[in-house]
Protein backbone atom coordinates (compact mmCIF):
# COMPACT_ATOMS: atom_id res chain seq x y z
CA UNK A 1 0.00 0.00 0.00
CA UNK A 2 1.22 3.51 -0.79
CA UNK A 3 2.41 5.61 2.13
CA UNK A 4 0.93 8.77 3.63
CA UNK A 5 2.04 11.89 1.72
CA UNK A 6 2.52 15.40 3.04
CA UNK A 7 2.82 17.96 0.21
CA UNK A 8 4.51 21.26 1.05
CA UNK A 9 4.86 24.15 -1.37
CA UNK A 10 5.96 27.74 -1.15
CA UNK A 11 8.46 30.31 -2.41
CA UNK A 12 12.20 30.35 -1.67
CA UNK A 13 13.19 30.83 2.00
CA UNK A 14 9.59 30.56 3.24
CA UNK A 15 10.60 27.98 5.84
CA UNK A 16 9.08 25.03 3.98
CA UNK A 17 12.28 22.96 3.96
CA UNK A 18 12.85 23.25 7.70
CA UNK A 19 9.20 22.43 8.33
CA UNK A 20 9.39 19.42 5.98
CA UNK A 21 12.45 18.04 7.83
CA UNK A 22 10.75 18.45 11.22
CA UNK A 23 7.64 16.62 10.01
CA UNK A 24 9.68 13.80 8.47
CA UNK A 25 11.62 13.38 11.74
CA UNK A 26 8.47 13.40 13.85
CA UNK A 27 6.60 10.78 11.82
CA UNK A 28 9.51 8.67 10.57
CA UNK A 29 8.65 9.62 6.97
CA UNK A 30 11.01 9.91 4.01
CA UNK A 31 11.82 13.48 2.93
CA UNK A 32 12.54 14.84 -0.53
CA UNK A 33 13.46 18.49 -1.12
CA UNK A 34 12.43 18.60 -4.79
CA UNK A 35 14.25 21.92 -5.23
CA UNK A 36 17.48 19.93 -4.95
CA UNK A 37 16.48 17.88 -8.01
CA UNK A 38 16.15 21.03 -10.15
CA UNK A 39 19.33 22.40 -8.60
CA UNK A 40 21.24 19.19 -9.44
CA UNK A 41 20.19 19.41 -13.10
CA UNK A 42 21.25 23.09 -13.23
CA UNK A 43 24.61 22.36 -11.56
CA UNK A 44 25.36 19.49 -13.95
CA UNK A 45 24.77 21.84 -16.91
CA UNK A 46 26.85 24.63 -15.35
CA UNK A 47 29.70 22.21 -14.55
CA UNK A 48 29.68 20.99 -18.16
CA UNK A 49 29.70 24.59 -19.46
CA UNK A 50 26.40 23.82 -21.24
CA UNK A 51 23.71 26.46 -21.86
CA UNK A 52 20.84 26.46 -19.36
CA UNK A 53 18.19 26.70 -22.07
CA UNK A 54 19.04 23.55 -24.06
CA UNK A 55 15.89 21.62 -23.20
CA UNK A 56 16.74 18.22 -24.66
CA UNK A 57 20.15 18.21 -23.00
CA UNK A 58 18.68 19.30 -19.66
CA UNK A 59 15.96 16.64 -19.94
CA UNK A 60 18.59 13.95 -20.55
CA UNK A 61 20.45 15.08 -17.40
CA UNK A 62 17.14 15.02 -15.47
CA UNK A 63 16.29 11.51 -16.70
CA UNK A 64 19.69 10.24 -15.53
CA UNK A 65 19.66 12.00 -12.15
CA UNK A 66 20.52 9.86 -9.12
CA UNK A 67 18.06 10.99 -6.43
CA UNK A 68 20.06 9.21 -3.73
CA UNK A 69 23.12 11.39 -4.32
CA UNK A 70 21.64 14.88 -3.88
CA UNK A 71 24.06 16.85 -1.71
CA UNK A 72 22.50 19.89 -0.02
CA UNK A 73 25.89 21.40 0.86
CA UNK A 74 27.07 21.64 -2.75
CA UNK A 75 23.64 22.44 -4.24
CA UNK A 76 22.48 25.13 -1.83
CA UNK A 77 24.58 28.00 -3.29
CA UNK A 78 22.46 31.05 -4.07
CA UNK A 79 23.51 31.16 -7.75
CA UNK A 80 22.46 27.55 -8.29
CA UNK A 81 18.93 28.45 -7.10
CA UNK A 82 18.69 31.06 -9.84
CA UNK A 83 19.94 28.58 -12.47
CA UNK A 84 17.51 25.93 -11.17
CA UNK A 85 14.60 28.33 -11.59
CA UNK A 86 15.57 28.77 -15.26
CA UNK A 87 15.91 25.02 -15.85
CA UNK A 88 12.56 24.47 -14.10
CA UNK A 89 10.54 26.30 -16.78
CA UNK A 90 11.22 23.46 -19.28
CA UNK A 91 8.37 20.90 -19.52
CA UNK A 92 10.65 18.00 -20.55
CA UNK A 93 12.82 18.54 -17.47
CA UNK A 94 9.77 18.70 -15.22
CA UNK A 95 8.26 15.54 -16.74
CA UNK A 96 11.44 13.53 -16.08
CA UNK A 97 11.81 14.75 -12.48
CA UNK A 98 8.11 14.52 -11.58
CA UNK A 99 8.00 10.86 -12.55
CA UNK A 100 10.69 9.97 -9.99
CA UNK A 101 9.26 12.39 -7.39
CA UNK A 102 5.91 10.56 -7.60
CA UNK A 103 7.57 7.20 -6.99
CA UNK A 104 9.34 8.70 -3.98
CA UNK A 105 6.02 10.04 -2.64
CA UNK A 106 4.54 6.54 -2.56
CA UNK A 107 7.25 5.09 -0.29
CA UNK A 108 5.80 3.55 2.87
CA UNK A 109 5.19 4.42 5.62
CA UNK A 110 4.99 7.98 4.28
CA UNK A 111 6.84 10.82 2.60
CA UNK A 112 7.13 14.57 2.89
CA UNK A 113 7.94 16.40 -0.33
CA UNK A 114 8.57 20.12 -0.53
CA UNK A 115 8.77 22.29 -3.64
CA UNK A 116 6.60 24.50 -5.83
CA UNK A 117 4.12 22.10 -7.48
CA UNK A 118 3.78 19.20 -5.04
CA UNK A 119 0.16 19.80 -4.06
CA UNK A 120 -0.91 20.89 -7.55
CA UNK A 121 0.93 18.49 -9.89
CA UNK A 122 3.20 15.91 -8.26
CA UNK A 123 0.82 14.67 -5.52
CA UNK A 124 -2.62 16.16 -6.19
CA UNK A 125 -4.21 13.47 -3.99
CA UNK A 126 -1.99 14.07 -0.94
CA UNK A 127 -4.15 13.98 2.21
CA UNK A 128 -2.28 16.96 3.69
CA UNK A 129 -1.17 19.96 1.65
CA UNK A 130 0.55 22.97 3.14
CA UNK A 131 1.42 26.22 1.41
CA UNK A 132 4.13 27.99 3.39
CA UNK A 133 4.76 31.63 2.71
CA UNK A 134 6.24 34.81 4.21
CA UNK A 135 6.76 38.37 2.99
CA UNK A 136 9.64 38.87 0.51
CA UNK A 137 11.44 41.05 3.08
CA UNK A 138 11.30 38.38 5.80
CA UNK A 139 12.45 35.70 3.36
CA UNK A 140 15.29 37.90 2.09
CA UNK A 141 16.44 38.52 5.68
CA UNK A 142 16.57 34.76 6.30
CA UNK A 143 18.39 34.03 3.07
CA UNK A 144 20.78 36.96 3.65
CA UNK A 145 21.68 35.62 7.11
CA UNK A 146 22.51 32.20 5.61
CA UNK A 147 24.58 33.75 2.82
CA UNK A 148 26.44 36.00 5.27
CA UNK A 149 27.20 33.02 7.53
CA UNK A 150 28.67 31.24 4.50
CA UNK A 151 30.94 34.24 3.86
CA UNK A 152 29.39 35.31 0.56
CA UNK A 153 29.49 39.07 -0.10
CA UNK A 154 25.96 39.64 -1.50
CA UNK A 155 24.04 42.60 -0.03
CA UNK A 156 20.56 42.32 1.50
CA UNK A 157 19.13 44.41 -1.37
CA UNK A 158 20.64 42.08 -3.97
CA UNK A 159 19.19 39.05 -2.18
CA UNK A 160 15.74 40.68 -2.02
CA UNK A 161 15.86 41.51 -5.75
CA UNK A 162 16.95 37.95 -6.62
CA UNK A 163 14.13 36.45 -4.55
CA UNK A 164 11.53 38.68 -6.18
CA UNK A 165 12.86 37.79 -9.64
CA UNK A 166 12.77 34.10 -8.81
CA UNK A 167 9.23 34.33 -7.36
CA UNK A 168 8.10 36.06 -10.57
CA UNK A 169 9.68 33.42 -12.83
CA UNK A 170 8.44 30.48 -10.74
CA UNK A 171 4.90 31.92 -10.59
CA UNK A 172 4.60 33.03 -14.21
CA UNK A 173 5.84 29.91 -16.02
CA UNK A 174 3.26 28.02 -18.07
CA UNK A 175 4.08 24.51 -16.78
CA UNK A 176 3.31 23.89 -13.07
CA UNK A 177 3.63 27.46 -11.78
CA UNK A 178 4.09 28.18 -8.09
CA UNK A 179 0.62 28.53 -6.55
CA UNK A 180 -1.30 27.02 -3.64
CA UNK A 181 -3.49 24.01 -4.39
CA UNK A 182 -7.16 24.81 -3.80
CA UNK A 183 -7.23 22.48 -0.80
CA UNK A 184 -3.89 23.61 0.68
CA UNK A 185 -3.68 25.04 4.21
CA UNK A 186 -1.86 28.36 4.21
CA UNK A 187 0.88 28.91 6.78
CA UNK A 188 2.31 32.42 6.83
CA UNK A 189 5.63 32.24 8.68
CA UNK A 190 6.37 36.00 8.51
CA UNK A 191 5.70 36.29 12.24
CA UNK A 192 5.64 32.63 13.20
CA UNK A 193 8.65 30.66 14.37
CA UNK A 194 9.35 27.14 13.18
CA UNK A 195 7.91 25.56 16.34
CA UNK A 196 4.57 27.32 15.87
CA UNK A 197 4.48 26.35 12.18
CA UNK A 198 5.30 22.77 13.15
CA UNK A 199 2.51 22.63 15.75
CA UNK A 200 -0.01 23.92 13.18
CA UNK A 201 1.17 21.35 10.63
CA UNK A 202 1.08 18.53 13.18
CA UNK A 203 -2.55 19.26 14.06
CA UNK A 204 -3.50 19.00 10.37
CA UNK A 205 -1.51 15.82 9.83
CA UNK A 206 -2.86 14.09 12.94
CA UNK A 207 -6.42 14.95 11.91
CA UNK A 208 -5.85 13.39 8.46
CA UNK A 209 -3.56 10.52 9.46
CA UNK A 210 -5.99 8.40 11.41
CA UNK A 211 -4.72 4.95 10.44
CA UNK A 212 -1.82 4.87 12.86
CA UNK A 213 1.15 5.36 10.51
CA UNK A 214 2.56 7.77 13.09
CA UNK A 215 5.68 6.75 14.93
O1 LIG B 1 13.33 25.42 -3.34
P1 LIG B 1 14.62 25.79 -4.10
O2 LIG B 1 15.04 27.19 -3.89
O3 LIG B 1 15.72 24.83 -3.83
O4 LIG B 1 14.23 25.61 -5.66
C1 LIG B 1 15.09 26.01 -6.71
C2 LIG B 1 14.28 26.24 -7.96
O5 LIG B 1 13.78 24.99 -8.45
C3 LIG B 1 13.05 27.12 -7.79
O6 LIG B 1 13.33 28.49 -7.99
C4 LIG B 1 12.09 26.59 -8.84
C5 LIG B 1 12.48 25.15 -9.01
N1 LIG B 1 11.55 24.21 -8.41
C6 LIG B 1 10.41 23.89 -9.11
O7 LIG B 1 10.17 24.46 -10.18
N2 LIG B 1 9.56 22.94 -8.66
C7 LIG B 1 9.78 22.32 -7.49
N3 LIG B 1 8.92 21.39 -7.08
C8 LIG B 1 10.93 22.66 -6.72
C9 LIG B 1 11.79 23.62 -7.20
GROMACS .gro file of C-alpha atoms and ligand atoms in nm:
model
  235
    1UNK     CA    1   0.000   0.000   0.000
    2UNK     CA    2   0.122   0.351  -0.079
    3UNK     CA    3   0.241   0.561   0.213
    4UNK     CA    4   0.093   0.877   0.363
    5UNK     CA    5   0.204   1.189   0.172
    6UNK     CA    6   0.252   1.540   0.304
    7UNK     CA    7   0.282   1.796   0.021
    8UNK     CA    8   0.451   2.126   0.105
    9UNK     CA    9   0.486   2.415  -0.137
   10UNK     CA   10   0.596   2.774  -0.115
   11UNK     CA   11   0.846   3.031  -0.241
   12UNK     CA   12   1.220   3.035  -0.167
   13UNK     CA   13   1.319   3.083   0.200
   14UNK     CA   14   0.959   3.056   0.324
   15UNK     CA   15   1.060   2.798   0.584
   16UNK     CA   16   0.908   2.503   0.398
   17UNK     CA   17   1.228   2.296   0.396
   18UNK     CA   18   1.285   2.325   0.770
   19UNK     CA   19   0.920   2.243   0.833
   20UNK     CA   20   0.939   1.942   0.598
   21UNK     CA   21   1.245   1.804   0.783
   22UNK     CA   22   1.075   1.845   1.122
   23UNK     CA   23   0.764   1.662   1.001
   24UNK     CA   24   0.968   1.380   0.847
   25UNK     CA   25   1.162   1.338   1.174
   26UNK     CA   26   0.847   1.340   1.385
   27UNK     CA   27   0.660   1.078   1.182
   28UNK     CA   28   0.951   0.867   1.057
   29UNK     CA   29   0.865   0.962   0.697
   30UNK     CA   30   1.101   0.991   0.401
   31UNK     CA   31   1.182   1.348   0.293
   32UNK     CA   32   1.254   1.484  -0.053
   33UNK     CA   33   1.346   1.849  -0.112
   34UNK     CA   34   1.243   1.860  -0.479
   35UNK     CA   35   1.425   2.192  -0.523
   36UNK     CA   36   1.748   1.993  -0.495
   37UNK     CA   37   1.648   1.788  -0.801
   38UNK     CA   38   1.615   2.103  -1.015
   39UNK     CA   39   1.933   2.240  -0.860
   40UNK     CA   40   2.124   1.919  -0.944
   41UNK     CA   41   2.019   1.941  -1.310
   42UNK     CA   42   2.125   2.309  -1.323
   43UNK     CA   43   2.461   2.236  -1.156
   44UNK     CA   44   2.536   1.949  -1.395
   45UNK     CA   45   2.477   2.184  -1.691
   46UNK     CA   46   2.685   2.463  -1.535
   47UNK     CA   47   2.970   2.221  -1.455
   48UNK     CA   48   2.968   2.099  -1.816
   49UNK     CA   49   2.970   2.459  -1.946
   50UNK     CA   50   2.640   2.382  -2.124
   51UNK     CA   51   2.371   2.646  -2.186
   52UNK     CA   52   2.084   2.646  -1.936
   53UNK     CA   53   1.819   2.670  -2.207
   54UNK     CA   54   1.904   2.355  -2.406
   55UNK     CA   55   1.589   2.162  -2.320
   56UNK     CA   56   1.674   1.822  -2.466
   57UNK     CA   57   2.015   1.821  -2.300
   58UNK     CA   58   1.868   1.930  -1.966
   59UNK     CA   59   1.596   1.664  -1.994
   60UNK     CA   60   1.859   1.395  -2.055
   61UNK     CA   61   2.045   1.508  -1.740
   62UNK     CA   62   1.714   1.502  -1.547
   63UNK     CA   63   1.629   1.151  -1.670
   64UNK     CA   64   1.969   1.024  -1.553
   65UNK     CA   65   1.966   1.200  -1.215
   66UNK     CA   66   2.052   0.986  -0.912
   67UNK     CA   67   1.806   1.099  -0.643
   68UNK     CA   68   2.006   0.921  -0.373
   69UNK     CA   69   2.312   1.139  -0.432
   70UNK     CA   70   2.164   1.488  -0.388
   71UNK     CA   71   2.406   1.685  -0.171
   72UNK     CA   72   2.250   1.989  -0.002
   73UNK     CA   73   2.589   2.140   0.086
   74UNK     CA   74   2.707   2.164  -0.275
   75UNK     CA   75   2.364   2.244  -0.424
   76UNK     CA   76   2.248   2.513  -0.183
   77UNK     CA   77   2.458   2.800  -0.329
   78UNK     CA   78   2.246   3.105  -0.407
   79UNK     CA   79   2.351   3.116  -0.775
   80UNK     CA   80   2.246   2.755  -0.829
   81UNK     CA   81   1.893   2.845  -0.710
   82UNK     CA   82   1.869   3.106  -0.984
   83UNK     CA   83   1.994   2.858  -1.247
   84UNK     CA   84   1.751   2.593  -1.117
   85UNK     CA   85   1.460   2.833  -1.159
   86UNK     CA   86   1.557   2.877  -1.526
   87UNK     CA   87   1.591   2.502  -1.585
   88UNK     CA   88   1.256   2.447  -1.410
   89UNK     CA   89   1.054   2.630  -1.678
   90UNK     CA   90   1.122   2.346  -1.928
   91UNK     CA   91   0.837   2.090  -1.952
   92UNK     CA   92   1.065   1.800  -2.055
   93UNK     CA   93   1.282   1.854  -1.747
   94UNK     CA   94   0.977   1.870  -1.522
   95UNK     CA   95   0.826   1.554  -1.674
   96UNK     CA   96   1.144   1.353  -1.608
   97UNK     CA   97   1.181   1.475  -1.248
   98UNK     CA   98   0.811   1.452  -1.158
   99UNK     CA   99   0.800   1.086  -1.255
  100UNK     CA  100   1.069   0.997  -0.999
  101UNK     CA  101   0.926   1.239  -0.739
  102UNK     CA  102   0.591   1.056  -0.760
  103UNK     CA  103   0.757   0.720  -0.699
  104UNK     CA  104   0.934   0.870  -0.398
  105UNK     CA  105   0.602   1.004  -0.264
  106UNK     CA  106   0.454   0.654  -0.256
  107UNK     CA  107   0.725   0.509  -0.029
  108UNK     CA  108   0.580   0.355   0.287
  109UNK     CA  109   0.519   0.442   0.562
  110UNK     CA  110   0.499   0.798   0.428
  111UNK     CA  111   0.684   1.082   0.260
  112UNK     CA  112   0.713   1.457   0.289
  113UNK     CA  113   0.794   1.640  -0.033
  114UNK     CA  114   0.857   2.012  -0.053
  115UNK     CA  115   0.877   2.229  -0.364
  116UNK     CA  116   0.660   2.450  -0.583
  117UNK     CA  117   0.412   2.210  -0.748
  118UNK     CA  118   0.378   1.920  -0.504
  119UNK     CA  119   0.016   1.980  -0.406
  120UNK     CA  120  -0.091   2.089  -0.755
  121UNK     CA  121   0.093   1.849  -0.989
  122UNK     CA  122   0.320   1.591  -0.826
  123UNK     CA  123   0.082   1.467  -0.552
  124UNK     CA  124  -0.262   1.616  -0.619
  125UNK     CA  125  -0.421   1.347  -0.399
  126UNK     CA  126  -0.199   1.407  -0.094
  127UNK     CA  127  -0.415   1.398   0.221
  128UNK     CA  128  -0.228   1.696   0.369
  129UNK     CA  129  -0.117   1.996   0.165
  130UNK     CA  130   0.055   2.297   0.314
  131UNK     CA  131   0.142   2.622   0.141
  132UNK     CA  132   0.413   2.799   0.339
  133UNK     CA  133   0.476   3.163   0.271
  134UNK     CA  134   0.624   3.481   0.421
  135UNK     CA  135   0.676   3.837   0.299
  136UNK     CA  136   0.964   3.887   0.051
  137UNK     CA  137   1.144   4.105   0.308
  138UNK     CA  138   1.130   3.838   0.580
  139UNK     CA  139   1.245   3.570   0.336
  140UNK     CA  140   1.529   3.790   0.209
  141UNK     CA  141   1.644   3.852   0.568
  142UNK     CA  142   1.657   3.476   0.630
  143UNK     CA  143   1.839   3.403   0.307
  144UNK     CA  144   2.078   3.696   0.365
  145UNK     CA  145   2.168   3.562   0.711
  146UNK     CA  146   2.251   3.220   0.561
  147UNK     CA  147   2.458   3.375   0.282
  148UNK     CA  148   2.644   3.600   0.527
  149UNK     CA  149   2.720   3.302   0.753
  150UNK     CA  150   2.867   3.124   0.450
  151UNK     CA  151   3.094   3.424   0.386
  152UNK     CA  152   2.939   3.531   0.056
  153UNK     CA  153   2.949   3.907  -0.010
  154UNK     CA  154   2.596   3.964  -0.150
  155UNK     CA  155   2.404   4.260  -0.003
  156UNK     CA  156   2.056   4.232   0.150
  157UNK     CA  157   1.913   4.441  -0.137
  158UNK     CA  158   2.064   4.208  -0.397
  159UNK     CA  159   1.919   3.905  -0.218
  160UNK     CA  160   1.574   4.068  -0.202
  161UNK     CA  161   1.586   4.151  -0.575
  162UNK     CA  162   1.695   3.795  -0.662
  163UNK     CA  163   1.413   3.645  -0.455
  164UNK     CA  164   1.153   3.868  -0.618
  165UNK     CA  165   1.286   3.779  -0.964
  166UNK     CA  166   1.277   3.410  -0.881
  167UNK     CA  167   0.923   3.433  -0.736
  168UNK     CA  168   0.810   3.606  -1.057
  169UNK     CA  169   0.968   3.342  -1.283
  170UNK     CA  170   0.844   3.048  -1.074
  171UNK     CA  171   0.490   3.192  -1.059
  172UNK     CA  172   0.460   3.303  -1.421
  173UNK     CA  173   0.584   2.991  -1.602
  174UNK     CA  174   0.326   2.802  -1.807
  175UNK     CA  175   0.408   2.451  -1.678
  176UNK     CA  176   0.331   2.389  -1.307
  177UNK     CA  177   0.363   2.746  -1.178
  178UNK     CA  178   0.409   2.818  -0.809
  179UNK     CA  179   0.062   2.853  -0.655
  180UNK     CA  180  -0.130   2.702  -0.364
  181UNK     CA  181  -0.349   2.401  -0.439
  182UNK     CA  182  -0.716   2.481  -0.380
  183UNK     CA  183  -0.723   2.248  -0.080
  184UNK     CA  184  -0.389   2.361   0.068
  185UNK     CA  185  -0.368   2.504   0.421
  186UNK     CA  186  -0.186   2.836   0.421
  187UNK     CA  187   0.088   2.891   0.678
  188UNK     CA  188   0.231   3.242   0.683
  189UNK     CA  189   0.563   3.224   0.868
  190UNK     CA  190   0.637   3.600   0.851
  191UNK     CA  191   0.570   3.629   1.224
  192UNK     CA  192   0.564   3.263   1.320
  193UNK     CA  193   0.865   3.066   1.437
  194UNK     CA  194   0.935   2.714   1.318
  195UNK     CA  195   0.791   2.556   1.634
  196UNK     CA  196   0.457   2.732   1.587
  197UNK     CA  197   0.448   2.635   1.218
  198UNK     CA  198   0.530   2.277   1.315
  199UNK     CA  199   0.251   2.263   1.575
  200UNK     CA  200  -0.001   2.392   1.318
  201UNK     CA  201   0.117   2.135   1.063
  202UNK     CA  202   0.108   1.853   1.318
  203UNK     CA  203  -0.255   1.926   1.406
  204UNK     CA  204  -0.350   1.900   1.037
  205UNK     CA  205  -0.151   1.582   0.983
  206UNK     CA  206  -0.286   1.409   1.294
  207UNK     CA  207  -0.642   1.495   1.191
  208UNK     CA  208  -0.585   1.339   0.846
  209UNK     CA  209  -0.356   1.052   0.946
  210UNK     CA  210  -0.599   0.840   1.141
  211UNK     CA  211  -0.472   0.495   1.044
  212UNK     CA  212  -0.182   0.487   1.286
  213UNK     CA  213   0.115   0.536   1.051
  214UNK     CA  214   0.256   0.777   1.309
  215UNK     CA  215   0.568   0.675   1.493
  216LIG     O1  216   1.333   2.542  -0.334
  216LIG     P1  217   1.462   2.579  -0.410
  216LIG     O2  218   1.504   2.719  -0.389
  216LIG     O3  219   1.572   2.483  -0.383
  216LIG     O4  220   1.423   2.561  -0.566
  216LIG     C1  221   1.509   2.601  -0.671
  216LIG     C2  222   1.428   2.624  -0.796
  216LIG     O5  223   1.378   2.499  -0.845
  216LIG     C3  224   1.305   2.712  -0.779
  216LIG     O6  225   1.333   2.849  -0.799
  216LIG     C4  226   1.209   2.659  -0.884
  216LIG     C5  227   1.248   2.515  -0.901
  216LIG     N1  228   1.155   2.421  -0.841
  216LIG     C6  229   1.041   2.389  -0.911
  216LIG     O7  230   1.017   2.446  -1.018
  216LIG     N2  231   0.956   2.294  -0.866
  216LIG     C7  232   0.978   2.232  -0.749
  216LIG     N3  233   0.892   2.139  -0.708
  216LIG     C8  234   1.093   2.266  -0.672
  216LIG     C9  235   1.179   2.362  -0.720
   0.00000   0.00000   0.00000
